[in-house]
GROMACS .gro file of C-alpha atoms in nm:
model
  309
    1MET     CA    1  -0.002   0.001  -0.003
    2THR     CA    2   0.147   0.333  -0.108
    3ALA     CA    3   0.114   0.652   0.076
    4LEU     CA    4  -0.166   0.756  -0.132
    5ASP     CA    5  -0.370   0.462  -0.030
    6THR     CA    6  -0.321   0.541   0.349
    7PRO     CA    7  -0.651   0.615   0.487
    8ALA     CA    8  -0.689   0.964   0.623
    9ARG     CA    9  -0.689   0.986   1.014
   10GLY     CA   10  -0.833   1.253   1.247
   11PRO     CA   11  -0.612   1.506   1.429
   12SER     CA   12  -0.390   1.330   1.659
   13ARG     CA   13  -0.479   1.351   2.041
   14PRO     CA   14  -0.199   1.463   2.273
   15ALA     CA   15  -0.053   1.183   2.500
   16GLY     CA   16  -0.199   1.168   2.840
   17SER     CA   17  -0.498   1.377   2.744
   18SER     CA   18  -0.822   1.280   2.907
   19VAL     CA   19  -1.151   1.189   2.716
   20GLN     CA   20  -1.459   1.343   2.845
   21ASP     CA   21  -1.733   1.138   2.935
   22THR     CA   22  -2.040   1.262   2.721
   23SER     CA   23  -2.264   0.981   2.808
   24VAL     CA   24  -2.583   1.073   3.001
   25ARG     CA   25  -2.616   0.953   3.330
   26PRO     CA   26  -2.938   0.776   3.405
   27ARG     CA   27  -3.205   0.972   3.599
   28ARG     CA   28  -3.287   0.882   3.945
   29SER     CA   29  -3.614   0.689   3.966
   30LEU     CA   30  -3.921   0.860   4.140
   31ALA     CA   31  -3.908   0.601   4.423
   32SER     CA   32  -3.550   0.678   4.500
   33ARG     CA   33  -3.604   1.042   4.493
   34VAL     CA   34  -3.896   1.021   4.730
   35ALA     CA   35  -3.702   0.778   4.962
   36SER     CA   36  -3.419   1.043   4.981
   37GLY     CA   37  -3.660   1.334   5.036
   38ALA     CA   38  -3.826   1.137   5.316
   39ALA     CA   39  -3.501   1.057   5.473
   40GLY     CA   40  -3.403   1.432   5.476
   41GLY     CA   41  -3.734   1.524   5.598
   42VAL     CA   42  -3.711   1.262   5.896
   43LEU     CA   43  -3.377   1.407   5.983
   44ARG     CA   44  -3.497   1.758   5.995
   45VAL     CA   45  -3.805   1.661   6.208
   46PHE     CA   46  -3.566   1.498   6.446
   47LEU     CA   47  -3.330   1.801   6.482
   48VAL     CA   48  -3.641   2.010   6.540
   49LEU     CA   49  -3.752   1.780   6.811
   50VAL     CA   50  -3.412   1.765   6.970
   51ALA     CA   51  -3.390   2.139   6.964
   52VAL     CA   52  -3.761   2.176   7.125
   53PHE     CA   53  -3.644   1.933   7.390
   54TRP     CA   54  -3.364   2.143   7.503
   55LEU     CA   55  -3.528   2.464   7.458
   56VAL     CA   56  -3.858   2.403   7.650
   57PRO     CA   57  -3.686   2.384   7.991
   58THR     CA   58  -3.509   2.695   7.916
   59PHE     CA   59  -3.824   2.882   7.804
   60GLY     CA   60  -4.002   2.737   8.114
   61LEU     CA   61  -3.726   2.895   8.331
   62LEU     CA   62  -3.765   3.234   8.158
   63VAL     CA   63  -4.155   3.228   8.205
   64SER     CA   64  -4.118   3.124   8.564
   65SER     CA   65  -3.876   3.399   8.645
   66PHE     CA   66  -4.164   3.646   8.569
   67ARG     CA   67  -4.413   3.477   8.763
   68ASP     CA   68  -4.539   3.524   9.120
   69PRO     CA   69  -4.393   3.272   9.367
   70LYS     CA   70  -4.749   3.167   9.470
   71ASP     CA   71  -4.845   3.113   9.119
   72ILE     CA   72  -4.529   2.899   9.062
   73ALA     CA   73  -4.621   2.675   9.361
   74GLU     CA   74  -4.986   2.642   9.250
   75SER     CA   75  -4.949   2.580   8.870
   76GLY     CA   76  -4.710   2.504   8.598
   77TRP     CA   77  -4.534   2.750   8.378
   78TRP     CA   78  -4.751   2.670   8.078
   79THR     CA   79  -5.058   2.805   8.237
   80VAL     CA   80  -4.929   3.164   8.170
   81PHE     CA   81  -5.065   3.134   7.811
   82SER     CA   82  -5.423   3.144   7.946
   83ALA     CA   83  -5.333   3.417   8.194
   84PRO     CA   84  -5.065   3.630   8.047
   85ALA     CA   85  -5.140   3.922   8.302
   86GLU     CA   86  -4.971   3.703   8.589
   87LEU     CA   87  -4.642   3.784   8.444
   88THR     CA   88  -4.439   4.037   8.655
   89ALA     CA   89  -4.095   4.161   8.723
   90ALA     CA   90  -4.111   4.148   9.104
   91SER     CA   91  -3.876   3.833   9.110
   92TYR     CA   92  -3.608   4.035   8.941
   93GLU     CA   93  -3.676   4.318   9.210
   94SER     CA   94  -3.624   4.056   9.474
   95LEU     CA   95  -3.307   3.939   9.309
   96LEU     CA   96  -3.155   4.298   9.307
   97LYS     CA   97  -3.242   4.341   9.661
   98ASN     CA   98  -3.069   4.029   9.772
   99ASP     CA   99  -2.712   4.126   9.858
  100ALA     CA  100  -2.586   3.776   9.870
  101VAL     CA  101  -2.673   3.706   9.512
  102THR     CA  102  -2.590   4.056   9.364
  103SER     CA  103  -2.240   4.034   9.541
  104SER     CA  104  -2.185   3.682   9.403
  105LEU     CA  105  -2.271   3.776   9.062
  106PHE     CA  106  -1.969   4.033   9.084
  107ASN     CA  107  -1.758   3.762   9.235
  108THR     CA  108  -1.824   3.543   8.946
  109VAL     CA  109  -1.726   3.807   8.703
  110TRP     CA  110  -1.393   3.882   8.916
  111ILE     CA  111  -1.310   3.496   8.900
  112THR     CA  112  -1.417   3.403   8.532
  113VAL     CA  113  -1.248   3.714   8.356
  114PRO     CA  114  -0.906   3.686   8.505
  115ALA     CA  115  -0.917   3.301   8.505
  116THR     CA  116  -1.001   3.311   8.111
  117LEU     CA  117  -0.743   3.584   8.024
  118LEU     CA  118  -0.462   3.432   8.225
  119VAL     CA  119  -0.517   3.086   8.061
  120ILE     CA  120  -0.525   3.243   7.714
  121LEU     CA  121  -0.221   3.452   7.766
  122ILE     CA  122   0.003   3.196   7.932
  123GLY     CA  123  -0.123   2.915   7.718
  124ALA     CA  124  -0.054   3.114   7.399
  125MET     CA  125   0.303   3.189   7.518
  126ALA     CA  126   0.382   2.826   7.613
  127GLY     CA  127   0.217   2.682   7.307
  128TYR     CA  128   0.437   2.900   7.090
  129ALA     CA  129   0.736   2.787   7.276
  130PHE     CA  130   0.663   2.412   7.243
  131ALA     CA  131   0.592   2.481   6.870
  132TRP     CA  132   0.876   2.684   6.745
  133MET     CA  133   1.130   2.719   6.999
  134ASP     CA  134   1.423   2.474   7.049
  135PHE     CA  135   1.515   2.397   7.432
  136LYS     CA  136   1.632   2.098   7.603
  137GLY     CA  137   1.364   1.841   7.673
  138ARG     CA  138   1.091   2.026   7.490
  139ASP     CA  139   0.926   1.708   7.359
  140TRP     CA  140   0.939   1.549   7.708
  141TRP     CA  141   0.790   1.859   7.875
  142PHE     CA  142   0.502   1.863   7.632
  143MET     CA  143   0.423   1.508   7.705
  144ALA     CA  144   0.427   1.594   8.079
  145VAL     CA  145   0.173   1.866   7.996
  146VAL     CA  146  -0.052   1.651   7.796
  147ALA     CA  147  -0.030   1.400   8.074
  148LEU     CA  148  -0.193   1.650   8.311
  149LEU     CA  149  -0.501   1.650   8.098
  150VAL     CA  150  -0.609   1.330   8.260
  151VAL     CA  151  -0.560   1.425   8.628
  152PRO     CA  152  -0.915   1.489   8.775
  153VAL     CA  153  -1.001   1.801   8.967
  154GLN     CA  154  -1.102   1.604   9.284
  155VAL     CA  155  -0.754   1.468   9.328
  156ALA     CA  156  -0.588   1.826   9.368
  157LEU     CA  157  -0.872   1.970   9.610
  158ILE     CA  158  -0.715   1.859   9.952
  159PRO     CA  159  -0.345   1.917   9.857
  160LEU     CA  160  -0.415   2.261   9.707
  161SER     CA  161  -0.655   2.356  10.006
  162SER     CA  162  -0.349   2.282  10.246
  163LEU     CA  163  -0.119   2.485  10.017
  164PHE     CA  164  -0.363   2.779   9.990
  165GLY     CA  165  -0.417   2.765  10.345
  166THR     CA  166  -0.040   2.819  10.408
  167LEU     CA  167  -0.019   3.085  10.170
  168GLY     CA  168  -0.301   3.263  10.308
  169ILE     CA  169  -0.507   3.285  10.003
  170PHE     CA  170  -0.764   3.004  10.099
  171GLY     CA  171  -1.121   3.150  10.084
  172ASP     CA  172  -1.010   3.417   9.865
  173ILE     CA  173  -1.100   3.492   9.504
  174ILE     CA  174  -0.724   3.469   9.407
  175GLY     CA  175  -0.720   3.119   9.524
  176VAL     CA  176  -1.012   3.019   9.312
  177VAL     CA  177  -0.860   3.192   9.002
  178LEU     CA  178  -0.525   3.020   9.061
  179PHE     CA  179  -0.690   2.683   9.078
  180HIS     CA  180  -0.896   2.744   8.752
  181VAL     CA  181  -0.571   2.875   8.576
  182GLY     CA  182  -0.373   2.575   8.686
  183PHE     CA  183  -0.623   2.314   8.549
  184GLY     CA  184  -0.705   2.525   8.239
  185LEU     CA  185  -0.357   2.555   8.116
  186PRO     CA  186  -0.273   2.193   8.008
  187PHE     CA  187  -0.566   2.205   7.758
  188ALA     CA  188  -0.478   2.556   7.643
  189ILE     CA  189  -0.116   2.457   7.585
  190PHE     CA  190  -0.222   2.147   7.402
  191LEU     CA  191  -0.482   2.328   7.180
  192LEU     CA  192  -0.261   2.636   7.085
  193ARG     CA  193   0.071   2.425   7.042
  194ASN     CA  194  -0.108   2.226   6.760
  195PHE     CA  195  -0.241   2.532   6.599
  196PHE     CA  196   0.073   2.711   6.607
  197ALA     CA  197   0.263   2.422   6.468
  198GLU     CA  198   0.038   2.464   6.146
  199ILE     CA  199   0.173   2.800   6.081
  200PRO     CA  200   0.406   2.805   5.771
  201ARG     CA  201   0.776   2.813   5.865
  202GLU     CA  202   0.840   3.034   5.579
  203LEU     CA  203   0.596   3.309   5.713
  204LEU     CA  204   0.799   3.311   6.038
  205GLU     CA  205   1.123   3.309   5.857
  206ALA     CA  206   1.002   3.610   5.646
  207ALA     CA  207   0.924   3.818   5.959
  208ARG     CA  208   1.250   3.725   6.116
  209LEU     CA  209   1.442   3.840   5.797
  210ASP     CA  210   1.256   4.178   5.838
  211GLY     CA  211   1.412   4.235   6.172
  212ALA     CA  212   1.132   4.095   6.407
  213GLY     CA  213   1.224   3.955   6.738
  214GLU     CA  214   1.056   3.662   6.908
  215ALA     CA  215   0.832   3.903   7.115
  216ARG     CA  216   0.727   4.125   6.815
  217LEU     CA  217   0.693   3.801   6.592
  218PHE     CA  218   0.469   3.644   6.878
  219LEU     CA  219   0.253   3.965   6.906
  220THR     CA  220   0.213   4.096   6.553
  221VAL     CA  221   0.226   3.766   6.323
  222VAL     CA  222   0.129   3.457   6.553
  223MET     CA  223  -0.140   3.618   6.770
  224PRO     CA  224  -0.345   3.762   6.493
  225LEU     CA  225  -0.325   3.443   6.296
  226ALA     CA  226  -0.444   3.241   6.612
  227ALA     CA  227  -0.755   3.464   6.684
  228PRO     CA  228  -1.000   3.140   6.597
  229ALA     CA  229  -0.797   2.923   6.828
  230LEU     CA  230  -0.798   3.170   7.102
  231ALA     CA  231  -1.160   3.240   7.074
  232SER     CA  232  -1.246   2.875   7.117
  233LEU     CA  233  -1.027   2.856   7.398
  234GLY     CA  234  -1.163   3.135   7.557
  235ILE     CA  235  -1.514   3.011   7.526
  236PHE     CA  236  -1.435   2.663   7.680
  237GLN     CA  237  -1.227   2.818   7.981
  238PHE     CA  238  -1.514   3.089   8.046
  239LEU     CA  239  -1.786   2.829   8.036
  240TRP     CA  240  -1.604   2.590   8.269
  241VAL     CA  241  -1.529   2.846   8.521
  242TRP     CA  242  -1.854   3.042   8.491
  243ASN     CA  243  -2.063   2.712   8.570
  244ASP     CA  244  -1.830   2.578   8.825
  245MET     CA  245  -1.947   2.497   9.160
  246LEU     CA  246  -1.728   2.229   9.306
  247VAL     CA  247  -1.413   2.437   9.326
  248ALA     CA  248  -1.599   2.723   9.453
  249LEU     CA  249  -1.759   2.533   9.734
  250VAL     CA  250  -1.418   2.424   9.852
  251PHE     CA  251  -1.212   2.746   9.800
  252SER     CA  252  -1.440   3.020   9.842
  253ASP     CA  253  -1.607   3.172  10.152
  254SER     CA  254  -1.902   3.372  10.219
  255GLY     CA  255  -1.736   3.684  10.067
  256SER     CA  256  -1.585   3.529   9.763
  257GLN     CA  257  -1.858   3.285   9.675
  258PRO     CA  258  -1.977   3.290   9.298
  259LEU     CA  259  -2.332   3.296   9.176
  260THR     CA  260  -2.352   2.914   9.152
  261VAL     CA  261  -2.281   2.877   9.521
  262ALA     CA  262  -2.525   3.149   9.615
  263LEU     CA  263  -2.800   3.014   9.428
  264GLN     CA  264  -2.734   2.671   9.559
  265GLN     CA  265  -2.782   2.810   9.923
  266GLN     CA  266  -3.100   2.953   9.833
  267VAL     CA  267  -3.228   2.593   9.843
  268ARG     CA  268  -3.383   2.530  10.184
  269GLN     CA  269  -3.456   2.185  10.337
  270PHE     CA  270  -3.825   2.243  10.319
  271GLY     CA  271  -3.857   2.486  10.041
  272ALA     CA  272  -3.660   2.735   9.818
  273ASN     CA  273  -3.653   3.113   9.748
  274ILE     CA  274  -3.801   3.045   9.408
  275ASP     CA  275  -3.843   3.428   9.357
  276VAL     CA  276  -3.455   3.442   9.371
  277LEU     CA  277  -3.370   3.109   9.217
  278ALA     CA  278  -3.562   3.157   8.891
  279PRO     CA  279  -3.430   3.482   8.780
  280GLY     CA  280  -3.089   3.413   8.916
  281ALA     CA  281  -3.058   3.082   8.733
  282PHE     CA  282  -3.177   3.243   8.414
  283ILE     CA  283  -2.908   3.516   8.438
  284SER     CA  284  -2.652   3.277   8.510
  285MET     CA  285  -2.744   3.078   8.206
  286VAL     CA  286  -2.791   3.391   7.965
  287ILE     CA  287  -2.445   3.527   8.015
  288PRO     CA  288  -2.257   3.234   7.883
  289LEU     CA  289  -2.498   3.216   7.592
  290VAL     CA  290  -2.414   3.568   7.499
  291VAL     CA  291  -2.049   3.504   7.524
  292PHE     CA  292  -2.078   3.182   7.300
  293PHE     CA  293  -2.292   3.361   7.039
  294ALA     CA  294  -2.041   3.645   7.030
  295PHE     CA  295  -1.762   3.410   6.911
  296GLN     CA  296  -1.925   3.136   6.747
  297ARG     CA  297  -1.788   3.214   6.416
  298GLN     CA  298  -1.425   3.147   6.540
  299PHE     CA  299  -1.535   2.860   6.760
  300VAL     CA  300  -1.575   2.586   6.512
  301SER     CA  301  -1.260   2.682   6.302
  302GLY     CA  302  -1.042   2.706   6.609
  303VAL     CA  303  -1.144   2.377   6.750
  304MET     CA  304  -1.081   2.184   6.419
  305ALA     CA  305  -0.761   2.387   6.388
  306GLY     CA  306  -0.619   2.266   6.691
  307ALA     CA  307  -0.755   1.918   6.696
  308VAL     CA  308  -0.500   1.764   6.479
  309LYS     CA  309  -0.132   1.831   6.436
   0.00000   0.00000   0.00000
């Protein structure tokens, strides 16, 4: 066969080129689409029921905080829908007149805010050191910090009570703050160290070439990048300290007790000051919710960033 007899060929395809699949995928049957939609609908209904299950007690507490104590003792909170005129702010007036509860609310703030800020600050510095600074025994020290995560709070109550008594800070706000800081630091160091380790080394080297020292590098480069992790850590620490009652029962006295202890003391053997308990419990629950929703955008990204190495 001569060259003239060679059959014509189409344009050559480059080697390694992929062939697009132009075949039409079969459409899903009506039964499969109905089953998929039903499964999604069942999931949505289930999630709505779970949300209602958790929100109904909260809503009931809110309604009870605006009811008269006699009405609370005689009927359930849901009866307010038939008689909305029963709602009153007298319980909140009683709460504000209760010096023990109002002072404990301020004590809770003085305990929670320093304990949260100190854990964030010290944990960030220690996490940066474990991630990017070379020193003798760094890995062993980090393993020791991680091991402290499994130490239960109850183990340290008696030894630290004796130590704080010797130092003269037992029963003071400082002792409660130091206890929360000590038990919050292992998790803070673990979380932030893993986050800092994900920062590109080239970014830090570029900052060092520009003349940035370790302090400036930490404050102007690392800390802004760690905002999501710091926010998630702050939420965890804030919620743990704000809702704590065990540590406060052991290390605080009548002048330094937080809101959780003050509300617990309103419960009597044969009754309770419901006009103080209901609004106090609702306020104690609302403030952490406000903090959470204020930083919810950074919460998930911060937790996921520090969860893996």
